[in-house]
mmCIF file of C-alpha atoms in Angstrom:
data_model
loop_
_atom_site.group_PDB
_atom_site.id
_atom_site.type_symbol
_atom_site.label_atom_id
_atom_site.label_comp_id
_atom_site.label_asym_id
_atom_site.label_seq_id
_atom_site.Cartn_x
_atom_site.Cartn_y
_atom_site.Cartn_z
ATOM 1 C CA UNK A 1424 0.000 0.000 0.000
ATOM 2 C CA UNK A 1425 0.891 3.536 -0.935
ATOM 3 C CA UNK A 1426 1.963 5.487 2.599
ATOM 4 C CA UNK A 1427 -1.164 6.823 3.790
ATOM 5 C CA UNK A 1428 -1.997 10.663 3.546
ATOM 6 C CA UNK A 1429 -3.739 10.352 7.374
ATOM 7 C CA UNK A 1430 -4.070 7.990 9.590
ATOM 8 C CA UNK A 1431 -7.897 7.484 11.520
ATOM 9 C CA UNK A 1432 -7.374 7.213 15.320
ATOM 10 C CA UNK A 1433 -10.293 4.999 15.747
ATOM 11 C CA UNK A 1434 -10.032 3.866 19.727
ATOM 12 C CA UNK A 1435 -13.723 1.139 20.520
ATOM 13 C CA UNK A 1436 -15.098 0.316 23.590
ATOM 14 C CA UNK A 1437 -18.469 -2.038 23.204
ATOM 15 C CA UNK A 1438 -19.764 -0.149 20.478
ATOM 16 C CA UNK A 1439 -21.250 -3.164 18.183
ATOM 17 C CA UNK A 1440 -24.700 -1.266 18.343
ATOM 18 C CA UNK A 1441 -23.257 1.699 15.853
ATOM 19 C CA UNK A 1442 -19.947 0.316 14.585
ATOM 20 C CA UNK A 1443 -20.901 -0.418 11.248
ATOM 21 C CA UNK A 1444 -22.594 3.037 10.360
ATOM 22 C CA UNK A 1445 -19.017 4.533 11.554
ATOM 23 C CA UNK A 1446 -17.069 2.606 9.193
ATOM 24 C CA UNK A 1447 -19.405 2.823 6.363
ATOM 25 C CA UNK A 1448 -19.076 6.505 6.444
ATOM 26 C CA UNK A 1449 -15.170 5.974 6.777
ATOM 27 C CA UNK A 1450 -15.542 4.082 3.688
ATOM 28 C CA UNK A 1451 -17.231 6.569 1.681
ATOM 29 C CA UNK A 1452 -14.440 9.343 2.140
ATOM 30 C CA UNK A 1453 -13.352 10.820 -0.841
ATOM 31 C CA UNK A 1454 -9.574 10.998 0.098
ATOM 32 C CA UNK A 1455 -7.907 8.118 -2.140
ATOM 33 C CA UNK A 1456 -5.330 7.356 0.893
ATOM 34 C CA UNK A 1457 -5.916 6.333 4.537
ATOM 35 C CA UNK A 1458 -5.339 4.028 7.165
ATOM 36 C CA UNK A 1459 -8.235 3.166 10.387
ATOM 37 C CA UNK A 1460 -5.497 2.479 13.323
ATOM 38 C CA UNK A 1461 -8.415 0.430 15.295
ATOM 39 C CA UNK A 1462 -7.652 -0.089 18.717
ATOM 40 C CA UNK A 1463 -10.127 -1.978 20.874
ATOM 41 C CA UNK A 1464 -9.995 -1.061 24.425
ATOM 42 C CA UNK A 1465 -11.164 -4.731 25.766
ATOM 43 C CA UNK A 1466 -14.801 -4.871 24.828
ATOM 44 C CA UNK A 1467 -17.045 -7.241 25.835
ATOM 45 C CA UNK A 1468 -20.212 -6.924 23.373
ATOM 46 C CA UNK A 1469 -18.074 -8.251 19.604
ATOM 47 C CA UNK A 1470 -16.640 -5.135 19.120
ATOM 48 C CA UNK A 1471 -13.080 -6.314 19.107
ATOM 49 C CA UNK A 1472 -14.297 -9.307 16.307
ATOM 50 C CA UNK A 1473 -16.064 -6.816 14.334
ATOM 51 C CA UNK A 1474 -13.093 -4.484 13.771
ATOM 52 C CA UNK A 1475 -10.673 -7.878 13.044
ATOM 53 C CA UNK A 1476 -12.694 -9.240 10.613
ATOM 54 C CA UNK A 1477 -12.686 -5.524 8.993
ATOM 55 C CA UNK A 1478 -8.970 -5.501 9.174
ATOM 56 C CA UNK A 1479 -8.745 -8.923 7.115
ATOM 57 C CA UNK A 1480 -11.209 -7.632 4.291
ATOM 58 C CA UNK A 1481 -9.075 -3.998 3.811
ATOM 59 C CA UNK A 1482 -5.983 -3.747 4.544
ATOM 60 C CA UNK A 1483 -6.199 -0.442 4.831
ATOM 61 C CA UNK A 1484 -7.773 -1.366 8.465
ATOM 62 C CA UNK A 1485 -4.933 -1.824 11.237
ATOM 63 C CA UNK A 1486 -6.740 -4.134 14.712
ATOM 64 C CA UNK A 1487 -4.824 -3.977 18.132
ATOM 65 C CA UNK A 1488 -5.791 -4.630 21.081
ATOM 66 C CA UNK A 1489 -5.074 -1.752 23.833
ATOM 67 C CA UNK A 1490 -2.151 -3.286 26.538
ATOM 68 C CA UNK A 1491 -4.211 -1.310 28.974
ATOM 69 C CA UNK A 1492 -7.793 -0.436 30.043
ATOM 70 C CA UNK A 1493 -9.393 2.710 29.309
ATOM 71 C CA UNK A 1494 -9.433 5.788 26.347
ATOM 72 C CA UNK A 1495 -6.385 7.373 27.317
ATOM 73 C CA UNK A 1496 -4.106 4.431 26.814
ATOM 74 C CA UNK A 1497 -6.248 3.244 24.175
ATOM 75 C CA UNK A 1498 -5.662 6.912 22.644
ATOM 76 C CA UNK A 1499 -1.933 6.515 23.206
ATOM 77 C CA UNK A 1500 -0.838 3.423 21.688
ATOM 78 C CA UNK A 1501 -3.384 3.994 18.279
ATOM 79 C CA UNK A 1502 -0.762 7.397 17.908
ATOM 80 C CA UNK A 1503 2.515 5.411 18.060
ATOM 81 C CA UNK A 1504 0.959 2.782 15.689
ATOM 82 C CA UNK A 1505 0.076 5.225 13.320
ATOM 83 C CA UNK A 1506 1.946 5.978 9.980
ATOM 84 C CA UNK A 1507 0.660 9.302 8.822
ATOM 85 C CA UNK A 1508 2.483 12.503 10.358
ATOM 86 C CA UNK A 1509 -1.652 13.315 10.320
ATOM 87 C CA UNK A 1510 -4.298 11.897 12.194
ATOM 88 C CA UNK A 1511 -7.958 12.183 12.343
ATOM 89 C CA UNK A 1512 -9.456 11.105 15.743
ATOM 90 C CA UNK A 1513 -12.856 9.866 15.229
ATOM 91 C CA UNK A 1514 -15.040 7.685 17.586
ATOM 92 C CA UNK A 1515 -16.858 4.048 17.174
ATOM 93 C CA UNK A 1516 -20.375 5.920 17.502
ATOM 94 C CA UNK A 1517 -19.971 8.234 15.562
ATOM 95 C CA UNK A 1518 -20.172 9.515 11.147
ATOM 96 C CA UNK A 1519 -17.849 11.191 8.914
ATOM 97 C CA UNK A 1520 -19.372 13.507 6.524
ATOM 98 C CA UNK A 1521 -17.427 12.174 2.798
ATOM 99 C CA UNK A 1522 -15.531 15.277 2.210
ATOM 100 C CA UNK A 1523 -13.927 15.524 5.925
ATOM 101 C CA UNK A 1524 -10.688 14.141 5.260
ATOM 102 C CA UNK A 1525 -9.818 15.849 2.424
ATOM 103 C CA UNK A 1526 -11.169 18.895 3.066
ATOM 104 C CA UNK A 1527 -9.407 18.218 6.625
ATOM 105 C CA UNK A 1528 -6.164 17.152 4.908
ATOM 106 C CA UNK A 1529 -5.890 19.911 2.326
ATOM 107 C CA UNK A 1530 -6.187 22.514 4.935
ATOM 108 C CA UNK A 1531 -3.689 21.391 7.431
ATOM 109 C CA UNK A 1532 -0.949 21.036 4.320
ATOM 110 C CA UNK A 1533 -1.562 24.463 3.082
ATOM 111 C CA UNK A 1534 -1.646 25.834 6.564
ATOM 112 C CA UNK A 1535 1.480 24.291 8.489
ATOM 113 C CA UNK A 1536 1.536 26.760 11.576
ATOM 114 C CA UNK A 1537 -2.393 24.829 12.619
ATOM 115 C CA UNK A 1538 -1.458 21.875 15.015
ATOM 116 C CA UNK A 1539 -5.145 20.999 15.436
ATOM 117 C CA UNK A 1540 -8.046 21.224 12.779
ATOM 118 C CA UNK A 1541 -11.568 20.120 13.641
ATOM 119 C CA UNK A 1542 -15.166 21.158 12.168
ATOM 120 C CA UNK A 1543 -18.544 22.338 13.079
ATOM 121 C CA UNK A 1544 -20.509 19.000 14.147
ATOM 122 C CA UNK A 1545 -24.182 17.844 13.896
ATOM 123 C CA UNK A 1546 -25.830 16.120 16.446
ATOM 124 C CA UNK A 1547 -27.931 13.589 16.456
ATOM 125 C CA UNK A 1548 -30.696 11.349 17.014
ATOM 126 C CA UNK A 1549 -32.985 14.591 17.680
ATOM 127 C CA UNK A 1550 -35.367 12.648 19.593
ATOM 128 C CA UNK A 1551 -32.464 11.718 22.090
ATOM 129 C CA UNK A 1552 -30.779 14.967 22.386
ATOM 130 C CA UNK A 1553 -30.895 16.877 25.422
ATOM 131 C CA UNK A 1554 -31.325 20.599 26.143
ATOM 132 C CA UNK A 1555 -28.375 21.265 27.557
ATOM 133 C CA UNK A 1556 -26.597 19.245 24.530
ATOM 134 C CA UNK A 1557 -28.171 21.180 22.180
ATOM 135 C CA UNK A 1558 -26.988 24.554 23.855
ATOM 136 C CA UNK A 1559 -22.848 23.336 24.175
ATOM 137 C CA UNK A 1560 -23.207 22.048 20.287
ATOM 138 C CA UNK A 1561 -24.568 26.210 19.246
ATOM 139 C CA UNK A 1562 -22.070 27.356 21.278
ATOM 140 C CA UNK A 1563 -19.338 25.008 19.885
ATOM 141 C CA UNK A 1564 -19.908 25.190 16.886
ATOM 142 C CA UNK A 1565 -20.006 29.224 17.079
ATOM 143 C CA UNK A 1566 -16.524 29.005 18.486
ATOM 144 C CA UNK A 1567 -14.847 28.085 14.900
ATOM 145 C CA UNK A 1568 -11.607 30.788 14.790
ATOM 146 C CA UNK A 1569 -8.439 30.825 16.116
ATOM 147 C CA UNK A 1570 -9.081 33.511 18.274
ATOM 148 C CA UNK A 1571 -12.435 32.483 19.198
ATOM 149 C CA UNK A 1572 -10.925 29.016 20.517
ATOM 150 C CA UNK A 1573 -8.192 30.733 22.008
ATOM 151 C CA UNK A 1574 -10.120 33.330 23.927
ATOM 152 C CA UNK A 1575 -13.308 30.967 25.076
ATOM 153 C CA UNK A 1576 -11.177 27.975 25.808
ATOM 154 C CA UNK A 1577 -11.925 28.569 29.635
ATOM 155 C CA UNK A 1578 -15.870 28.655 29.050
ATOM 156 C CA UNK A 1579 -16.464 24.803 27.493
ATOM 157 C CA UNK A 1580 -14.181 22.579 25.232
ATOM 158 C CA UNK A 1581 -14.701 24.567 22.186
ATOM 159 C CA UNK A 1582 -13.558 20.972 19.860
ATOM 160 C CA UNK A 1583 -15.355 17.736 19.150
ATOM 161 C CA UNK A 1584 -12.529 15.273 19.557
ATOM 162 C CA UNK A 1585 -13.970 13.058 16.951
ATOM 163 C CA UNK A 1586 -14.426 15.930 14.804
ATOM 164 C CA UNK A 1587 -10.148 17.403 15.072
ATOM 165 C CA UNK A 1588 -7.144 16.165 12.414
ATOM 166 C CA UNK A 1589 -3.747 17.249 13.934
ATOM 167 C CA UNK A 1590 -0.212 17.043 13.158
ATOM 168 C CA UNK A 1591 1.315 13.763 15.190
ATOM 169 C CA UNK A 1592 4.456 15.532 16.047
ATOM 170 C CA UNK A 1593 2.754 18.349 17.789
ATOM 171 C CA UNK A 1594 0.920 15.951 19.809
ATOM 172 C CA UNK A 1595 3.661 13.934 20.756
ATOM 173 C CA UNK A 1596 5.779 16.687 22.163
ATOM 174 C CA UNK A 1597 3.277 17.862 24.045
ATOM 175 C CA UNK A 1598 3.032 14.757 26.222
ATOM 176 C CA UNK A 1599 0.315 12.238 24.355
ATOM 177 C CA UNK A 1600 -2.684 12.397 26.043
ATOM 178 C CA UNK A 1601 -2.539 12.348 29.593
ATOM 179 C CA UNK A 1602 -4.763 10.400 32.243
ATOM 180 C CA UNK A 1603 -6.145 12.178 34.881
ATOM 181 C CA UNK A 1604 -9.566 13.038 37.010
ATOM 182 C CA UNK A 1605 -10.105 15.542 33.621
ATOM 183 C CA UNK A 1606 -11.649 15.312 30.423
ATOM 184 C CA UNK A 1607 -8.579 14.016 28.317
ATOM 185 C CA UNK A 1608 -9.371 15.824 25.371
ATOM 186 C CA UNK A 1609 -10.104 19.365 27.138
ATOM 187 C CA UNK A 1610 -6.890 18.982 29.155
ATOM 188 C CA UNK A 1611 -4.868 18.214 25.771
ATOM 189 C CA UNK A 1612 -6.511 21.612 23.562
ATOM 190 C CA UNK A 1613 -5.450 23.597 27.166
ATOM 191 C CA UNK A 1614 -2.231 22.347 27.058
ATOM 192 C CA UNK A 1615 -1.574 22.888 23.553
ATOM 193 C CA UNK A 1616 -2.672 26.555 24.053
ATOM 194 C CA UNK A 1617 -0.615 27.340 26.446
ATOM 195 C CA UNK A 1618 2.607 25.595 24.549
ATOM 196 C CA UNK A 1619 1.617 28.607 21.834
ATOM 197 C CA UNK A 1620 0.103 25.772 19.638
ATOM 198 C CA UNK A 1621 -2.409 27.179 17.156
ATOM 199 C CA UNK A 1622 -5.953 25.255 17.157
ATOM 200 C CA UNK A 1623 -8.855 26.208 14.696
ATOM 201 C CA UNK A 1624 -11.861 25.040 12.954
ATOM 202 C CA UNK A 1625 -13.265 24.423 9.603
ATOM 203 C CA UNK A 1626 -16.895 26.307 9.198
ATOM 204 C CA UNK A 1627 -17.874 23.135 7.351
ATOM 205 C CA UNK A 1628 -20.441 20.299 9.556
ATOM 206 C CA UNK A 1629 -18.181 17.373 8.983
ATOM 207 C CA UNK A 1630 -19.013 15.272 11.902
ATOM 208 C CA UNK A 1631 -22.270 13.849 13.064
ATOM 209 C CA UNK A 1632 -21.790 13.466 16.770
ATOM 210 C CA UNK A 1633 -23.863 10.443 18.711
ATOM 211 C CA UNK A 1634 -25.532 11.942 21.731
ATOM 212 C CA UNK A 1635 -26.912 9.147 24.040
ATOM 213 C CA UNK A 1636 -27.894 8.213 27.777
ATOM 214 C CA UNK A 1637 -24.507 5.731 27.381
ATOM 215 C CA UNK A 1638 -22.428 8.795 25.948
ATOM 216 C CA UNK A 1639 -18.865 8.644 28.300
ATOM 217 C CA UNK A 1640 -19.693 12.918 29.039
ATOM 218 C CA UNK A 1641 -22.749 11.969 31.293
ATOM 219 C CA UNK A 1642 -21.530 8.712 33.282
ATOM 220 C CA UNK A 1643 -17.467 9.632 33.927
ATOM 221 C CA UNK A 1644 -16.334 11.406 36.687
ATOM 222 C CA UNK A 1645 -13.536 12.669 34.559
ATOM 223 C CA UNK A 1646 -16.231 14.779 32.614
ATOM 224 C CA UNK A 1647 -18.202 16.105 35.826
ATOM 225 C CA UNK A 1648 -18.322 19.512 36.404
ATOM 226 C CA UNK A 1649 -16.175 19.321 39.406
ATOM 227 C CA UNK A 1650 -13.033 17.805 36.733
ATOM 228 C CA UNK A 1651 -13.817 20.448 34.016
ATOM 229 C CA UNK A 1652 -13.686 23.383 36.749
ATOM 230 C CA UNK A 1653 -10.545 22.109 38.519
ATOM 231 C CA UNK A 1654 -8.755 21.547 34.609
ATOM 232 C CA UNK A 1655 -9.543 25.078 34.009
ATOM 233 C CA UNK A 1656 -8.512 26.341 37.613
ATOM 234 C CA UNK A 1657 -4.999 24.582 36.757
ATOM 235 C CA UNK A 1658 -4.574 26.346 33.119
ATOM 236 C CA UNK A 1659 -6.408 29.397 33.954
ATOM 237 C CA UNK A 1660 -4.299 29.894 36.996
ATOM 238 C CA UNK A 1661 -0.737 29.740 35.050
ATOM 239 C CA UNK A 1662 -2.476 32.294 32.074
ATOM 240 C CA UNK A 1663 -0.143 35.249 31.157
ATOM 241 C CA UNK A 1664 -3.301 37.824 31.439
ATOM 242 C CA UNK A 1665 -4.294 36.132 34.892
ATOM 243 C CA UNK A 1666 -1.163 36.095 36.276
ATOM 244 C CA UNK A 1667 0.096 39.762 35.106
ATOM 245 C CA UNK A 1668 -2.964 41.012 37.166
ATOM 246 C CA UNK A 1669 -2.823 38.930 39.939
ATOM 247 C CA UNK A 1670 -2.437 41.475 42.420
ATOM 248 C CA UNK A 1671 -5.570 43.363 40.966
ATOM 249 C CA UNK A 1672 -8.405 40.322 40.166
ATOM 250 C CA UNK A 1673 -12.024 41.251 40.914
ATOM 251 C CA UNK A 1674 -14.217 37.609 40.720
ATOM 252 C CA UNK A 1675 -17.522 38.229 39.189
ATOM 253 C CA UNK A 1676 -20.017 36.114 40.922
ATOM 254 C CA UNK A 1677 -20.104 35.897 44.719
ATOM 255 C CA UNK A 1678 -23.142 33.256 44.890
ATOM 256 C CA UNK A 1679 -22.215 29.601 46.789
ATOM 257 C CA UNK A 1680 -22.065 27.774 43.475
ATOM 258 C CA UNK A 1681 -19.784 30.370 41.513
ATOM 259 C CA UNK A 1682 -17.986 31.066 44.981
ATOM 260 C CA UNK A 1683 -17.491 26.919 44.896
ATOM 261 C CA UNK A 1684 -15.919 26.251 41.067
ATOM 262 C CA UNK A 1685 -13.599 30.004 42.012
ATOM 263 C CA UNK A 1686 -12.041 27.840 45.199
ATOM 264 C CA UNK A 1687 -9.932 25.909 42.360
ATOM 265 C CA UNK A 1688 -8.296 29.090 41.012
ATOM 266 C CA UNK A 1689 -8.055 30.450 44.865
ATOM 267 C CA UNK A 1690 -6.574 27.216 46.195
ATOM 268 C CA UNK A 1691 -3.519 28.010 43.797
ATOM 269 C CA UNK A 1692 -2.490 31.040 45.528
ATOM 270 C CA UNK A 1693 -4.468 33.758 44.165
ATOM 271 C CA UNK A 1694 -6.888 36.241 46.130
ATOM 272 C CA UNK A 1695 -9.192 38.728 44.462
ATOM 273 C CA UNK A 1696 -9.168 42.257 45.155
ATOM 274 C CA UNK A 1697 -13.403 42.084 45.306
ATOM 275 C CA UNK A 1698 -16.442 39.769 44.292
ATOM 276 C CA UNK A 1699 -18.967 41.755 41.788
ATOM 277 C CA UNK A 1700 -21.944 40.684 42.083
ATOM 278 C CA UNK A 1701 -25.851 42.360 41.382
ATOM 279 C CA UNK A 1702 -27.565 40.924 43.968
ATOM 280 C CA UNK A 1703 -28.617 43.394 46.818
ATOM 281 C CA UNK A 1704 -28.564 41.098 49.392
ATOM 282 C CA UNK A 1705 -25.022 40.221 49.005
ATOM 283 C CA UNK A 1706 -23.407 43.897 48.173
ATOM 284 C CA UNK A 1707 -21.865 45.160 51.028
ATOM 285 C CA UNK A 1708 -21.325 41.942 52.611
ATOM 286 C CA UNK A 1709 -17.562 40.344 52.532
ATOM 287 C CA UNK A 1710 -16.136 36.965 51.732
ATOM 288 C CA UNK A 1711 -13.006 36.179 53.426
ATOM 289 C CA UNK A 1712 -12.217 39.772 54.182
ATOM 290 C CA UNK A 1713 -12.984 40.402 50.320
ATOM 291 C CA UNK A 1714 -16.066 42.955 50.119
ATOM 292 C CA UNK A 1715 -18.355 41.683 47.632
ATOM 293 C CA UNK A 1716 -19.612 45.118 45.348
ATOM 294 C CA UNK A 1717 -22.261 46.312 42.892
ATOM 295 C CA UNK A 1718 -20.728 46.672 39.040
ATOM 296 C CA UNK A 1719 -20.513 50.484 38.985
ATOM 297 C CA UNK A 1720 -17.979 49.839 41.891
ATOM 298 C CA UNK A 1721 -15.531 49.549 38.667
ATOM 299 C CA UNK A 1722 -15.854 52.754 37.610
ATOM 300 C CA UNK A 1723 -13.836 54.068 40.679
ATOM 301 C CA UNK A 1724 -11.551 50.993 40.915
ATOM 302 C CA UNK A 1725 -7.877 50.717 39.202
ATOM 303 C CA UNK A 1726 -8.982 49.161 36.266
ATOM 304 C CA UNK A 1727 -9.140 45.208 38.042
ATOM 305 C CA UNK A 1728 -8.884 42.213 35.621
ATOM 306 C CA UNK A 1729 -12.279 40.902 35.529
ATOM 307 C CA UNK A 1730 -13.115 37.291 35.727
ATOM 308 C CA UNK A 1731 -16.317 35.999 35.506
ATOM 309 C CA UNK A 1732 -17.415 32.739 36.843
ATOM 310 C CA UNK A 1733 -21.082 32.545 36.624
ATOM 311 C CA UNK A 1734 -22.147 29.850 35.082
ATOM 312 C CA UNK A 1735 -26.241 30.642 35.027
ATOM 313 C CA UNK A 1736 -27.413 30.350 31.299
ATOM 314 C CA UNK A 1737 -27.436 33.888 29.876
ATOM 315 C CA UNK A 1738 -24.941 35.472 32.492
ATOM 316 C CA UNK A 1739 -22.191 35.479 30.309
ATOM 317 C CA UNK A 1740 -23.914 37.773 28.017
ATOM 318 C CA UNK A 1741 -25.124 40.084 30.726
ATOM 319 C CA UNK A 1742 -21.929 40.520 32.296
ATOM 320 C CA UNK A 1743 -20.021 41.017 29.027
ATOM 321 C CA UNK A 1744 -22.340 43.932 28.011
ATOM 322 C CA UNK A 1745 -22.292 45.604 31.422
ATOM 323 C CA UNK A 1746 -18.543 45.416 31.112
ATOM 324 C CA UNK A 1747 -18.915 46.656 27.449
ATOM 325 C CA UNK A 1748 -20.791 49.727 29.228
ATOM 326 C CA UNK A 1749 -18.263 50.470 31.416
ATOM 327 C CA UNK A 1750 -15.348 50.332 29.253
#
């Protein structure tokens, strides 16, 4: 076989039910060159036979089994299988739309300074989709620049990991991916960032992405709230912008809940100067020593860096335009 033009990072876990639509829409792609590295992470349902007998029929399919349980490991030894300096990560649940590789591939060559590429997604079925889903996928897939990645990295993951390609290399001397009580793909774009890797998006919906009651986001403690707010603490917290203003950080949000995910940025040393917050019943009070104040307090102040951590749907659009107002 020719050397493939990208290599499919294609990590399974007991996913029999939807493995065949996956690799049907792997086989329709329209780029003439590929290899599936298929790495079964010990599943129990005829996954594992399923992707063997594939690998007999095509050689262009690769089958190992993972040395160790779980994704990340699974995720590790697929990249040092792999042949292509590019990968595509995609997911055993999951479709590829038949243009994504190439239009995936032809981007990343003329573009060599992007480490990671991925595309607006579609989810799906409807009738299983939840409201909150729904709301992350709009906002995702409204995140699609460089700079919009780069500045709202904090807020949500702003990628699909099935839907990214990236260069091997870049991934590799970063680390791999890394386990941890974290969402491994959120910790990896966060690490990236900070190494002054460049991630982006294509504006094209190349990726229908499986939402279910099984789906690894609802049921893992690695992708509770509690992991995604500590993950961010740990990035946010070694920032340039944070940590220039350190010494002059007003926390918007001085409710028990926002109060709770700001502890993680706190616990690493860092104390703000005063907790905004529009609540009467909390202005005036203090937190800590910390006075909590109303948002024309900033007016008067030394120009704090602002952080906001509220989390209430629609907040982050309030806040934004009352900081707008103030300059």
């Amino acid at each position: 076989m020719p050397r493939p033009l990208v290599s499919i990072l294609l990590p399974c876990r007991n996913v029999a039910a939807t493995l065949d639509e996956c690799l049907d829409s792997i086989a329709g792609q329209t780029l003439p060159t590929f290899e599936v590295i298929a790495v079964d992470d010990h599943s129990e349902d005829g996954t594992d036979r399923r992707l063997e007998a594939m690998a007999i029929q095509d050689p262009r399919y690769r089958f190992f089994r993972s040395p160790a349980v779980g994704l990340v490991p699974a995720l590790n030894f697929g990249l040092t299988q792999s042949s292509s300096a590019l990968v595509a990560r995609m997911d055993g649940d999951d479709r590829m739309h038949p243009r994504r590789l190439e239009l995936q591939y032809e981007y990343l060559v003329h573009h060599p300074e992007i480490s990671v590429l991925g595309s607006r997604v579609q989810a799906f079925p409807q009738e299983e989709l939840t409201d909150g889903f729904r709301a992350y996928v709009r906002w995702q897939n409204g995140c699609v620049s460089e700079s919009a990645i780069a500045n709202d990295i904090y807020l949500e993951s702003p990628l699909a990991h099935p839907s990214v390609m990236f260069r091997k290399q870049a991934i590799l001397e970063a680390g791999g991916y890394r386990n941890g009580l974290f969402p491994e793909d959120y910790e990896l774009w966060l690490r990236l960032l900070k190494a002054g890797q460049v991630l982006t998006k294509l504006p094209q919906t190349l990726i229908s992405w499986r939402d279910s009651a099984a789906r690894t986001s609802r049921r893992d403690p690695r992708c509770s709230r509690e992991a995604f707010d500590r993950v961010r603490a740990h990035y946010l917290a070694q920032d340039r912008r944070v940590l220039g203003h350190r010494n002059n950080l007003a926390i918007w949000g001085a409710g028990r809940n926002t109060r709770k995910r700001a502890q993680h940025l706190l616990d690493r040393g860092f104390r703000p100067i005063a907790w905004i917050d529009i609540d009467p019943r909390k202005i005036g009070n203090r937190i800590d020593g910390v006075p909590v104040v109303e948002p024309r307090w900033l007016k008067g102040a030394d120009r704090p860096f602002v952080l906001s951590y509220v989390a209430v749907h629609g907040a982050r659009e309030c806040i934004e335009g009352e900081l707008d107002r103030l300059g």
